[in-house]
Amino acid sequence: MTDGDVSAAIETYFARFRLAVLASGAHVDDAMVADLRAHVVDRVGGTGSLADVTGVLAELGTPQALAIEVAAAGPPDDGTSRRTGIRSHGRLLGVPYDLRAPSSGREARRWWDPLDRHILVPKSWGIGWSVNVGALAVRTGAVRPDDEDVPFGAAPPRTVAATLAAPVAVLAAVATLAAVTWRRLPPTVPTRWSLSGEVADHGRRGSTVLGLLGLAAVPTAMAASVHARRSPALDRVAASAESLLLATTALSVLAQTVHTTRGRSGVWPLWLGRGASAALPFALLVAVSRVGRTAEQRRDLSTLSMNGPAA
Amino acid sequence: MAVNEAIPSQFRKGVVELAILALLHDGEAYGAEIVDTLGDHPGLAISAGTAYPLLSRLKKSGLITSVWRESPSGPPRKYYRLSIDGDEAFGSMAKAWVDIRDAMDSLLRGGSRP
């Protein structure tokens, strides 16, 4: 038995450990690996045999087990790219950012997470915050944090599918209003208003109306694609709610444009629309959550009534 | 986060989970009841905002289950209870806790070196 055999056994162990770390996707820095190696060498001692090394390495467990243990003990993955060293998400000067590719699942969890008490949460993509409607619903007493085991998971599939009808209906309203009023709209139309109701900006009729149709149609089409992919119920309902917000916003701006071009004063269509664009998605999400809660209750309470009260 | 803030947070994270399992070992309880009971122990007091994510995590890991039950007053309540795995895990964790507590007591009394 030689010192070379002892060193080779240690080197082999840590080579396998590094491979296991890479395979797990965890981040383990070189200094920590060096500390672990020093620990092994220290325990083996200067005159240690191969059997001593084997014993010490056995205490650490297999390289794979050690990799899992070290990853669990370390800090959580902060999204830092191994290649560029740039964090894909985090905070800069206190402002959250997320540069990861958008996903319907992450977006849905930002929209509806009643277990998170924070109403303002980092956006799922981009810079800044968005509203966690789930937290708002809990604060207002509309739902309880643990009303559902899985958000919207117990809601009947047809209820989940039916949520798409809401943005589609508003999109239809935008298209109808645009078609009915198109001929009467002047070539240049108001597009922005001050708080006092004064027109603050104008745009061309074609680009304005098409832009508003797009604001309603594109998110609705994206929500339809989330539904078509048979995504989890949470993703589908949240996609319906988000597209409902944008479609309602488009409808309110178009209604205000028509209102102003007819010579009428005030910005009540805009304010009414803003209120609706906040209230309707909230109502949609809360309603589906309550349907899910009722389904869970019906399941559990009917089981109990069949089996008798639990001990 | 400052070290003196982070350490209690790390302590509480694991300890409160064990406390919830211990509470449910005595019998099922609903969310507000768990928050209130832990609130009776100053070192374990948690808000509802902390309790429900913990309950959700314990449930996802299969240590507890939940079931809706009629309430004697008001709407139905969701009750939590230990699963079979949770009961086993609680036994192991309780034993580990005693070992850790004894070891820590010994260390804190200055008896770190035999």
Tab-separated table of C-alpha atoms in Angstrom:
chain	number	residue	atom	x	y	z
A	1	MET	CA	0.000	0.000	0.000
A	2	THR	CA	1.498	3.394	-0.971
A	3	ASP	CA	0.812	7.058	-0.341
A	4	GLY	CA	-0.115	7.154	-4.012
A	5	ASP	CA	-2.943	4.662	-3.444
A	6	VAL	CA	-4.261	6.745	-0.547
A	7	SER	CA	-4.134	9.962	-2.587
A	8	ALA	CA	-5.719	8.239	-5.582
A	9	ALA	CA	-8.616	6.976	-3.435
A	10	ILE	CA	-9.259	10.500	-2.127
A	11	GLU	CA	-8.941	12.022	-5.614
A	12	THR	CA	-11.327	9.456	-7.081
A	13	TYR	CA	-13.871	10.090	-4.328
A	14	PHE	CA	-13.839	13.862	-4.834
A	15	ALA	CA	-13.918	13.530	-8.637
A	16	ARG	CA	-17.122	11.496	-8.259
A	17	PHE	CA	-18.401	14.013	-5.731
A	18	ARG	CA	-17.887	16.879	-8.214
A	19	LEU	CA	-19.702	14.896	-10.915
A	20	ALA	CA	-22.595	14.268	-8.536
A	21	VAL	CA	-22.727	17.976	-7.680
A	22	LEU	CA	-22.800	18.873	-11.373
A	23	ALA	CA	-25.524	16.317	-12.044
A	24	SER	CA	-27.657	17.694	-9.211
A	25	GLY	CA	-27.358	21.269	-10.508
A	26	ALA	CA	-26.322	22.456	-7.052
A	27	HIS	CA	-23.642	25.039	-6.488
A	28	VAL	CA	-20.687	24.018	-4.331
A	29	ASP	CA	-17.663	26.295	-4.277
A	30	ASP	CA	-14.087	25.106	-4.568
A	31	ALA	CA	-13.138	26.345	-1.105
A	32	MET	CA	-15.754	24.109	0.483
A	33	VAL	CA	-14.516	21.083	-1.501
A	34	ALA	CA	-10.957	21.892	-0.398
A	35	ASP	CA	-12.160	22.029	3.222
A	36	LEU	CA	-13.843	18.636	2.860
A	37	ARG	CA	-10.694	17.144	1.328
A	38	ALA	CA	-8.601	18.617	4.158
A	39	HIS	CA	-11.033	17.072	6.618
A	40	VAL	CA	-10.509	13.628	5.054
A	41	VAL	CA	-6.719	13.990	5.012
A	42	ASP	CA	-6.768	15.138	8.632
A	43	ARG	CA	-8.907	12.204	9.749
A	44	VAL	CA	-6.764	9.690	7.850
A	45	GLY	CA	-3.591	11.062	9.408
A	46	GLY	CA	-0.096	11.138	7.967
A	47	THR	CA	0.455	7.383	8.092
A	48	GLY	CA	-3.043	6.296	7.208
A	49	SER	CA	-3.626	3.174	5.179
A	50	LEU	CA	-6.056	2.658	2.341
A	51	ALA	CA	-8.390	0.978	4.841
A	52	ASP	CA	-8.293	4.144	6.964
A	53	VAL	CA	-9.173	6.249	3.923
A	54	THR	CA	-12.012	3.921	3.025
A	55	GLY	CA	-13.340	4.172	6.565
A	56	VAL	CA	-13.184	7.967	6.620
A	57	LEU	CA	-14.831	8.232	3.197
A	58	ALA	CA	-17.512	5.798	4.306
A	59	GLU	CA	-18.326	8.195	7.159
A	60	LEU	CA	-19.011	10.866	4.529
A	61	GLY	CA	-21.263	8.514	2.604
A	62	THR	CA	-21.244	7.904	-1.126
A	63	PRO	CA	-20.200	10.849	-3.315
A	64	GLN	CA	-23.812	11.121	-4.486
A	65	ALA	CA	-25.184	11.167	-0.937
A	66	LEU	CA	-22.611	13.760	0.103
A	67	ALA	CA	-23.533	15.956	-2.887
A	68	ILE	CA	-27.201	15.871	-1.856
A	69	GLU	CA	-26.317	16.608	1.763
A	70	VAL	CA	-24.032	19.512	0.883
A	71	ALA	CA	-26.572	20.996	-1.535
A	72	ALA	CA	-29.288	20.807	1.137
A	73	ALA	CA	-27.063	22.430	3.759
A	74	GLY	CA	-25.962	25.245	1.472
A	75	PRO	CA	-27.809	28.453	0.636
A	76	PRO	CA	-30.712	28.170	-1.815
A	77	ASP	CA	-30.005	28.598	-5.496
A	78	ASP	CA	-30.060	32.347	-6.076
A	79	GLY	CA	-30.382	32.044	-9.844
A	80	THR	CA	-26.790	32.988	-10.609
A	81	SER	CA	-25.668	31.710	-13.981
A	82	ARG	CA	-22.642	29.410	-13.691
A	83	ARG	CA	-21.467	30.651	-17.099
A	84	THR	CA	-21.919	34.426	-16.837
A	85	GLY	CA	-22.087	34.956	-13.092
A	86	ILE	CA	-25.178	37.134	-13.658
A	87	ARG	CA	-28.204	36.425	-11.506
A	88	SER	CA	-31.303	35.737	-13.534
A	89	HIS	CA	-33.549	37.101	-10.801
A	90	GLY	CA	-33.152	39.007	-7.593
A	91	ARG	CA	-33.062	42.620	-6.476
A	92	LEU	CA	-31.111	45.620	-7.699
A	93	LEU	CA	-31.182	48.685	-5.442
A	94	GLY	CA	-34.152	47.142	-3.694
A	95	VAL	CA	-36.160	46.706	-6.883
A	96	PRO	CA	-36.927	43.087	-7.866
A	97	TYR	CA	-36.170	41.853	-11.361
A	98	ASP	CA	-36.605	38.568	-13.162
A	99	LEU	CA	-34.917	37.913	-16.483
A	100	ARG	CA	-35.908	34.258	-16.803
A	101	ALA	CA	-38.049	33.294	-19.753
A	102	PRO	CA	-41.717	33.957	-18.954
A	103	SER	CA	-43.737	30.930	-17.924
A	104	SER	CA	-47.462	30.584	-17.361
A	105	GLY	CA	-46.828	28.638	-14.143
A	106	ARG	CA	-44.635	31.312	-12.556
A	107	GLU	CA	-46.989	34.052	-13.701
A	108	ALA	CA	-49.963	32.187	-12.213
A	109	ARG	CA	-48.251	31.754	-8.845
A	110	ARG	CA	-47.557	35.501	-8.761
A	111	TRP	CA	-51.211	36.225	-9.467
A	112	TRP	CA	-52.761	33.824	-6.989
A	113	ASP	CA	-50.871	32.698	-3.906
A	114	PRO	CA	-53.140	33.005	-0.861
A	115	LEU	CA	-50.442	31.386	1.295
A	116	ASP	CA	-48.152	34.372	0.705
A	117	ARG	CA	-49.246	37.292	2.856
A	118	HIS	CA	-47.495	39.853	0.616
A	119	ILE	CA	-49.840	41.740	-1.689
A	120	LEU	CA	-47.026	43.238	-3.761
A	121	VAL	CA	-44.756	40.498	-5.097
A	122	PRO	CA	-41.898	40.580	-7.632
A	123	LYS	CA	-43.067	40.333	-11.215
A	124	SER	CA	-42.658	36.930	-12.794
A	125	TRP	CA	-40.873	38.603	-15.698
A	126	GLY	CA	-39.393	42.079	-15.910
A	127	ILE	CA	-38.722	44.737	-13.301
A	128	GLY	CA	-40.889	45.782	-10.375
A	129	TRP	CA	-43.853	44.354	-8.547
A	130	SER	CA	-47.240	42.915	-9.395
A	131	VAL	CA	-50.304	42.288	-7.247
A	132	ASN	CA	-50.816	38.930	-5.575
A	133	VAL	CA	-54.592	38.784	-5.840
A	134	GLY	CA	-54.598	35.747	-3.548
A	135	ALA	CA	-53.123	37.772	-0.675
A	136	LEU	CA	-55.596	40.582	-1.391
A	137	ALA	CA	-58.463	38.090	-1.260
A	138	VAL	CA	-57.217	36.798	2.110
A	139	ARG	CA	-56.836	40.330	3.514
A	140	THR	CA	-60.353	41.241	2.452
A	141	GLY	CA	-61.753	38.029	3.918
A	142	ALA	CA	-62.941	36.749	0.545
A	143	VAL	CA	-60.995	33.500	1.003
A	144	ARG	CA	-58.905	31.840	3.716
A	145	PRO	CA	-55.269	30.922	3.055
A	146	ASP	CA	-55.908	27.187	3.277
A	147	ASP	CA	-59.306	27.094	1.612
A	148	GLU	CA	-57.944	24.868	-1.126
A	149	ASP	CA	-55.337	22.116	-0.982
A	150	VAL	CA	-54.218	22.992	-4.511
A	151	PRO	CA	-55.365	26.341	-5.957
A	152	PHE	CA	-58.417	25.656	-8.139
A	153	GLY	CA	-57.412	21.982	-8.115
A	154	ALA	CA	-60.803	20.714	-6.950
A	155	ALA	CA	-62.817	23.060	-9.182
A	156	PRO	CA	-64.654	21.110	-11.890
A	157	PRO	CA	-62.790	21.163	-15.241
A	158	ARG	CA	-65.746	22.807	-16.952
A	159	THR	CA	-65.613	25.683	-14.447
A	160	VAL	CA	-61.914	26.151	-15.123
A	161	ALA	CA	-62.516	26.043	-18.897
A	162	ALA	CA	-65.445	28.453	-18.584
A	163	THR	CA	-63.210	31.175	-17.150
A	164	LEU	CA	-61.859	31.731	-20.651
A	165	ALA	CA	-65.322	32.890	-21.682
A	166	ALA	CA	-64.875	36.082	-19.652
A	167	PRO	CA	-61.972	37.612	-21.633
A	168	VAL	CA	-63.446	36.253	-24.868
A	169	ALA	CA	-66.714	38.077	-24.103
A	170	VAL	CA	-64.885	41.329	-23.392
A	171	LEU	CA	-62.798	40.877	-26.557
A	172	ALA	CA	-66.046	40.427	-28.488
A	173	ALA	CA	-67.333	43.637	-26.917
A	174	VAL	CA	-64.184	45.507	-27.985
A	175	ALA	CA	-64.484	44.158	-31.547
A	176	THR	CA	-68.187	44.991	-31.706
A	177	LEU	CA	-67.703	48.517	-30.383
A	178	ALA	CA	-64.841	49.067	-32.831
A	179	ALA	CA	-66.910	47.779	-35.769
A	180	VAL	CA	-70.029	49.762	-34.868
A	181	THR	CA	-68.264	53.072	-34.248
A	182	TRP	CA	-65.489	52.833	-36.853
A	183	ARG	CA	-67.198	54.932	-39.522
A	184	ARG	CA	-68.151	57.661	-37.090
A	185	LEU	CA	-64.695	58.015	-35.589
A	186	PRO	CA	-62.600	60.931	-36.959
A	187	PRO	CA	-59.199	60.232	-38.582
A	188	THR	CA	-57.506	61.420	-35.378
A	189	VAL	CA	-58.884	60.220	-32.043
A	190	PRO	CA	-58.084	60.960	-28.403
A	191	THR	CA	-55.960	58.310	-26.707
A	192	ARG	CA	-55.045	59.779	-23.330
A	193	TRP	CA	-56.825	61.987	-20.823
A	194	SER	CA	-55.859	64.041	-17.798
A	195	LEU	CA	-57.455	63.459	-14.405
A	196	SER	CA	-59.716	66.441	-15.047
A	197	GLY	CA	-60.962	64.854	-18.267
A	198	GLU	CA	-58.991	66.996	-20.725
A	199	VAL	CA	-57.627	65.170	-23.766
A	200	ALA	CA	-53.868	64.818	-23.273
A	201	ASP	CA	-52.886	62.977	-26.458
A	202	HIS	CA	-54.202	61.914	-29.863
A	203	GLY	CA	-53.509	59.091	-32.261
A	204	ARG	CA	-54.570	57.883	-35.690
A	205	ARG	CA	-57.880	56.098	-35.802
A	206	GLY	CA	-56.538	52.941	-37.447
A	207	SER	CA	-53.511	52.425	-35.224
A	208	THR	CA	-55.444	53.322	-32.057
A	209	VAL	CA	-58.336	50.948	-32.678
A	210	LEU	CA	-56.072	48.169	-33.924
A	211	GLY	CA	-53.792	48.658	-30.912
A	212	LEU	CA	-56.735	48.357	-28.533
A	213	LEU	CA	-57.995	45.274	-30.366
A	214	GLY	CA	-54.516	43.793	-30.022
A	215	LEU	CA	-54.414	44.661	-26.312
A	216	ALA	CA	-57.562	42.586	-25.889
A	217	ALA	CA	-56.900	39.864	-28.467
A	218	VAL	CA	-53.245	38.919	-27.875
A	219	PRO	CA	-53.533	38.125	-24.119
A	220	THR	CA	-56.815	36.313	-24.752
A	221	ALA	CA	-55.151	34.214	-27.453
A	222	MET	CA	-52.277	33.476	-25.075
A	223	ALA	CA	-54.748	32.470	-22.358
A	224	ALA	CA	-56.497	30.213	-24.877
A	225	SER	CA	-53.168	28.554	-25.619
A	226	VAL	CA	-52.572	27.956	-21.874
A	227	HIS	CA	-56.019	26.326	-21.705
A	228	ALA	CA	-55.335	24.283	-24.852
A	229	ARG	CA	-52.077	22.946	-23.393
A	230	ARG	CA	-54.032	21.381	-20.530
A	231	SER	CA	-51.889	23.301	-18.059
A	232	PRO	CA	-52.663	23.053	-14.330
A	233	ALA	CA	-55.947	24.670	-13.299
A	234	LEU	CA	-54.091	27.483	-11.512
A	235	ASP	CA	-52.251	28.442	-14.718
A	236	ARG	CA	-55.456	28.384	-16.759
A	237	VAL	CA	-57.587	30.430	-14.378
A	238	ALA	CA	-54.803	32.976	-13.793
A	239	ALA	CA	-54.287	33.319	-17.567
A	240	SER	CA	-58.025	33.959	-17.973
A	241	ALA	CA	-57.938	36.570	-15.201
A	242	GLU	CA	-54.911	38.383	-16.573
A	243	SER	CA	-56.313	38.515	-20.103
A	244	LEU	CA	-59.631	39.698	-18.662
A	245	LEU	CA	-57.827	42.609	-17.021
A	246	LEU	CA	-56.140	43.648	-20.258
A	247	ALA	CA	-59.248	43.163	-22.395
A	248	THR	CA	-61.316	45.238	-19.966
A	249	THR	CA	-58.669	47.956	-20.041
A	250	ALA	CA	-58.830	47.992	-23.856
A	251	LEU	CA	-62.617	48.179	-23.765
A	252	SER	CA	-62.592	51.086	-21.333
A	253	VAL	CA	-60.108	53.103	-23.406
A	254	LEU	CA	-62.087	52.471	-26.591
A	255	ALA	CA	-65.332	53.424	-24.842
A	256	GLN	CA	-63.702	56.628	-23.585
A	257	THR	CA	-62.432	57.402	-27.085
A	258	VAL	CA	-65.929	57.026	-28.529
A	259	HIS	CA	-67.382	59.029	-25.635
A	260	THR	CA	-65.003	61.952	-26.209
A	261	THR	CA	-65.317	61.973	-30.021
A	262	ARG	CA	-69.067	62.331	-29.612
A	263	GLY	CA	-68.428	65.606	-27.832
A	264	ARG	CA	-69.313	64.354	-24.380
A	265	SER	CA	-67.359	65.513	-21.354
A	266	GLY	CA	-65.956	63.522	-18.478
A	267	VAL	CA	-63.822	60.417	-18.191
A	268	TRP	CA	-66.281	58.162	-16.428
A	269	PRO	CA	-66.008	55.359	-19.020
A	270	LEU	CA	-62.282	55.237	-18.325
A	271	TRP	CA	-62.682	55.202	-14.545
A	272	LEU	CA	-65.504	52.708	-14.738
A	273	GLY	CA	-63.298	50.550	-16.921
A	274	ARG	CA	-60.354	50.817	-14.539
A	275	GLY	CA	-62.567	49.750	-11.673
A	276	ALA	CA	-63.902	46.851	-13.713
A	277	SER	CA	-60.439	45.798	-14.862
A	278	ALA	CA	-59.451	45.404	-11.190
A	279	ALA	CA	-62.725	44.014	-9.871
A	280	LEU	CA	-63.537	41.478	-12.591
A	281	PRO	CA	-60.285	39.443	-12.404
A	282	PHE	CA	-60.514	39.554	-8.590
A	283	ALA	CA	-64.099	38.314	-8.710
A	284	LEU	CA	-63.198	35.612	-11.234
A	285	LEU	CA	-60.318	34.241	-9.151
A	286	VAL	CA	-62.264	34.374	-5.885
A	287	ALA	CA	-65.289	32.741	-7.488
A	288	VAL	CA	-63.272	29.810	-8.847
A	289	SER	CA	-61.458	29.443	-5.523
A	290	ARG	CA	-64.799	29.246	-3.734
A	291	VAL	CA	-66.038	26.673	-6.219
A	292	GLY	CA	-62.900	24.644	-5.492
A	293	ARG	CA	-63.369	25.025	-1.741
A	294	THR	CA	-66.992	23.958	-1.991
A	295	ALA	CA	-65.977	20.913	-4.027
A	296	GLU	CA	-63.413	19.961	-1.371
A	297	GLN	CA	-65.938	20.442	1.409
A	298	ARG	CA	-68.554	18.383	-0.407
A	299	ARG	CA	-66.007	15.598	-0.919
A	300	ASP	CA	-64.855	15.547	2.722
A	301	LEU	CA	-68.167	16.176	4.424
A	302	SER	CA	-70.016	13.574	2.354
A	303	THR	CA	-67.302	11.024	3.158
A	304	LEU	CA	-67.626	11.833	6.836
A	305	SER	CA	-71.386	11.562	6.816
A	306	MET	CA	-71.089	8.133	5.170
A	307	ASN	CA	-68.413	6.920	7.595
A	308	GLY	CA	-69.722	8.665	10.689
A	309	PRO	CA	-67.821	11.262	12.689
A	310	ALA	CA	-64.085	10.702	13.092
A	311	ALA	CA	-62.756	9.717	16.445
B	1	MET	CA	-29.770	39.861	7.068
B	2	ALA	CA	-27.773	40.294	10.260
B	3	VAL	CA	-26.396	37.179	11.894
B	4	ASN	CA	-28.351	37.772	15.096
B	5	GLU	CA	-31.576	37.871	13.069
B	6	ALA	CA	-30.732	34.960	10.790
B	7	ILE	CA	-29.947	32.484	13.546
B	8	PRO	CA	-33.313	32.687	15.335
B	9	SER	CA	-34.992	32.472	11.930
B	10	GLN	CA	-33.105	29.261	11.142
B	11	PHE	CA	-33.886	27.923	14.610
B	12	ARG	CA	-37.549	28.659	14.303
B	13	LYS	CA	-37.892	27.229	10.806
B	14	GLY	CA	-37.182	23.696	11.962
B	15	VAL	CA	-38.433	23.978	15.496
B	16	VAL	CA	-41.853	25.353	14.591
B	17	GLU	CA	-42.368	22.507	12.117
B	18	LEU	CA	-41.631	20.040	14.898
B	19	ALA	CA	-43.922	22.015	17.221
B	20	ILE	CA	-46.764	21.733	14.711
B	21	LEU	CA	-46.180	17.991	14.373
B	22	ALA	CA	-46.166	17.699	18.176
B	23	LEU	CA	-49.396	19.633	18.399
B	24	LEU	CA	-51.038	17.445	15.777
B	25	HIS	CA	-49.680	14.331	17.502
B	26	ASP	CA	-52.070	15.185	20.346
B	27	GLY	CA	-54.982	15.379	17.933
B	28	GLU	CA	-56.197	17.168	14.847
B	29	ALA	CA	-56.510	20.942	14.792
B	30	TYR	CA	-57.567	23.670	12.364
B	31	GLY	CA	-55.312	26.479	11.180
B	32	ALA	CA	-56.384	29.241	13.555
B	33	GLU	CA	-56.288	26.784	16.445
B	34	ILE	CA	-52.679	25.899	15.603
B	35	VAL	CA	-51.720	29.582	15.456
B	36	ASP	CA	-53.456	30.253	18.790
B	37	THR	CA	-51.931	27.237	20.532
B	38	LEU	CA	-48.418	28.071	19.374
B	39	GLY	CA	-49.089	31.658	20.420
B	40	ASP	CA	-49.474	30.433	23.995
B	41	HIS	CA	-45.761	29.567	23.872
B	42	PRO	CA	-43.839	32.837	23.336
B	43	GLY	CA	-40.835	31.177	21.710
B	44	LEU	CA	-43.038	29.405	19.184
B	45	ALA	CA	-45.561	32.135	18.372
B	46	ILE	CA	-46.093	32.495	14.631
B	47	SER	CA	-48.437	34.533	12.497
B	48	ALA	CA	-51.047	33.036	10.203
B	49	GLY	CA	-48.869	34.218	7.316
B	50	THR	CA	-46.120	31.872	8.521
B	51	ALA	CA	-48.345	29.034	9.701
B	52	TYR	CA	-50.188	28.324	6.462
B	53	PRO	CA	-47.105	28.063	4.221
B	54	LEU	CA	-45.600	25.697	6.829
B	55	LEU	CA	-48.768	23.607	6.897
B	56	SER	CA	-48.778	23.551	3.112
B	57	ARG	CA	-45.160	22.365	3.048
B	58	LEU	CA	-45.813	19.657	5.642
B	59	LYS	CA	-48.784	18.539	3.623
B	60	LYS	CA	-46.826	18.433	0.362
B	61	SER	CA	-44.165	16.335	2.071
B	62	GLY	CA	-46.861	13.891	3.161
B	63	LEU	CA	-46.397	14.378	6.902
B	64	ILE	CA	-49.883	15.763	7.498
B	65	THR	CA	-53.258	15.517	5.822
B	66	SER	CA	-56.266	17.798	5.930
B	67	VAL	CA	-59.987	17.305	5.931
B	68	TRP	CA	-62.961	19.659	6.040
B	69	ARG	CA	-65.281	19.265	9.033
B	70	GLU	CA	-68.473	20.993	10.029
B	71	SER	CA	-67.913	23.652	12.653
B	72	PRO	CA	-70.182	23.976	15.699
B	73	SER	CA	-70.192	27.698	14.962
B	74	GLY	CA	-69.807	29.152	11.498
B	75	PRO	CA	-68.663	27.643	8.221
B	76	PRO	CA	-66.784	24.329	7.881
B	77	ARG	CA	-63.155	24.286	8.999
B	78	LYS	CA	-60.170	22.561	7.495
B	79	TYR	CA	-58.604	20.282	10.111
B	80	TYR	CA	-55.025	19.015	9.933
B	81	ARG	CA	-53.765	15.751	11.324
B	82	LEU	CA	-50.636	13.606	11.188
B	83	SER	CA	-50.382	11.043	8.421
B	84	ILE	CA	-48.867	7.634	9.124
B	85	ASP	CA	-45.557	8.912	7.699
B	86	GLY	CA	-45.936	12.048	9.787
B	87	ASP	CA	-46.440	10.001	12.927
B	88	GLU	CA	-43.236	8.069	12.209
B	89	ALA	CA	-41.364	11.245	11.319
B	90	PHE	CA	-42.574	12.893	14.499
B	91	GLY	CA	-41.212	9.997	16.572
B	92	SER	CA	-37.802	10.257	14.912
B	93	MET	CA	-37.726	14.048	15.094
B	94	ALA	CA	-38.785	14.085	18.741
B	95	LYS	CA	-35.971	11.684	19.601
B	96	ALA	CA	-33.500	13.735	17.568
B	97	TRP	CA	-34.726	16.854	19.324
B	98	VAL	CA	-34.016	15.341	22.747
B	99	ASP	CA	-30.512	14.369	21.610
B	100	ILE	CA	-29.883	17.833	20.189
B	101	ARG	CA	-31.308	19.534	23.246
B	102	ASP	CA	-29.135	17.489	25.600
B	103	ALA	CA	-26.054	18.092	23.479
B	104	MET	CA	-26.770	21.822	23.264
B	105	ASP	CA	-27.437	22.073	26.981
B	106	SER	CA	-24.101	20.421	27.590
B	107	LEU	CA	-22.325	22.769	25.180
B	108	LEU	CA	-23.992	25.863	26.559
B	109	ARG	CA	-23.053	24.860	30.089
B	110	GLY	CA	-19.452	24.776	28.930
B	111	GLY	CA	-19.090	21.030	28.925
B	112	SER	CA	-18.057	20.802	25.293
B	113	ARG	CA	-14.889	18.828	25.914
B	114	PRO	CA	-15.276	15.458	27.580
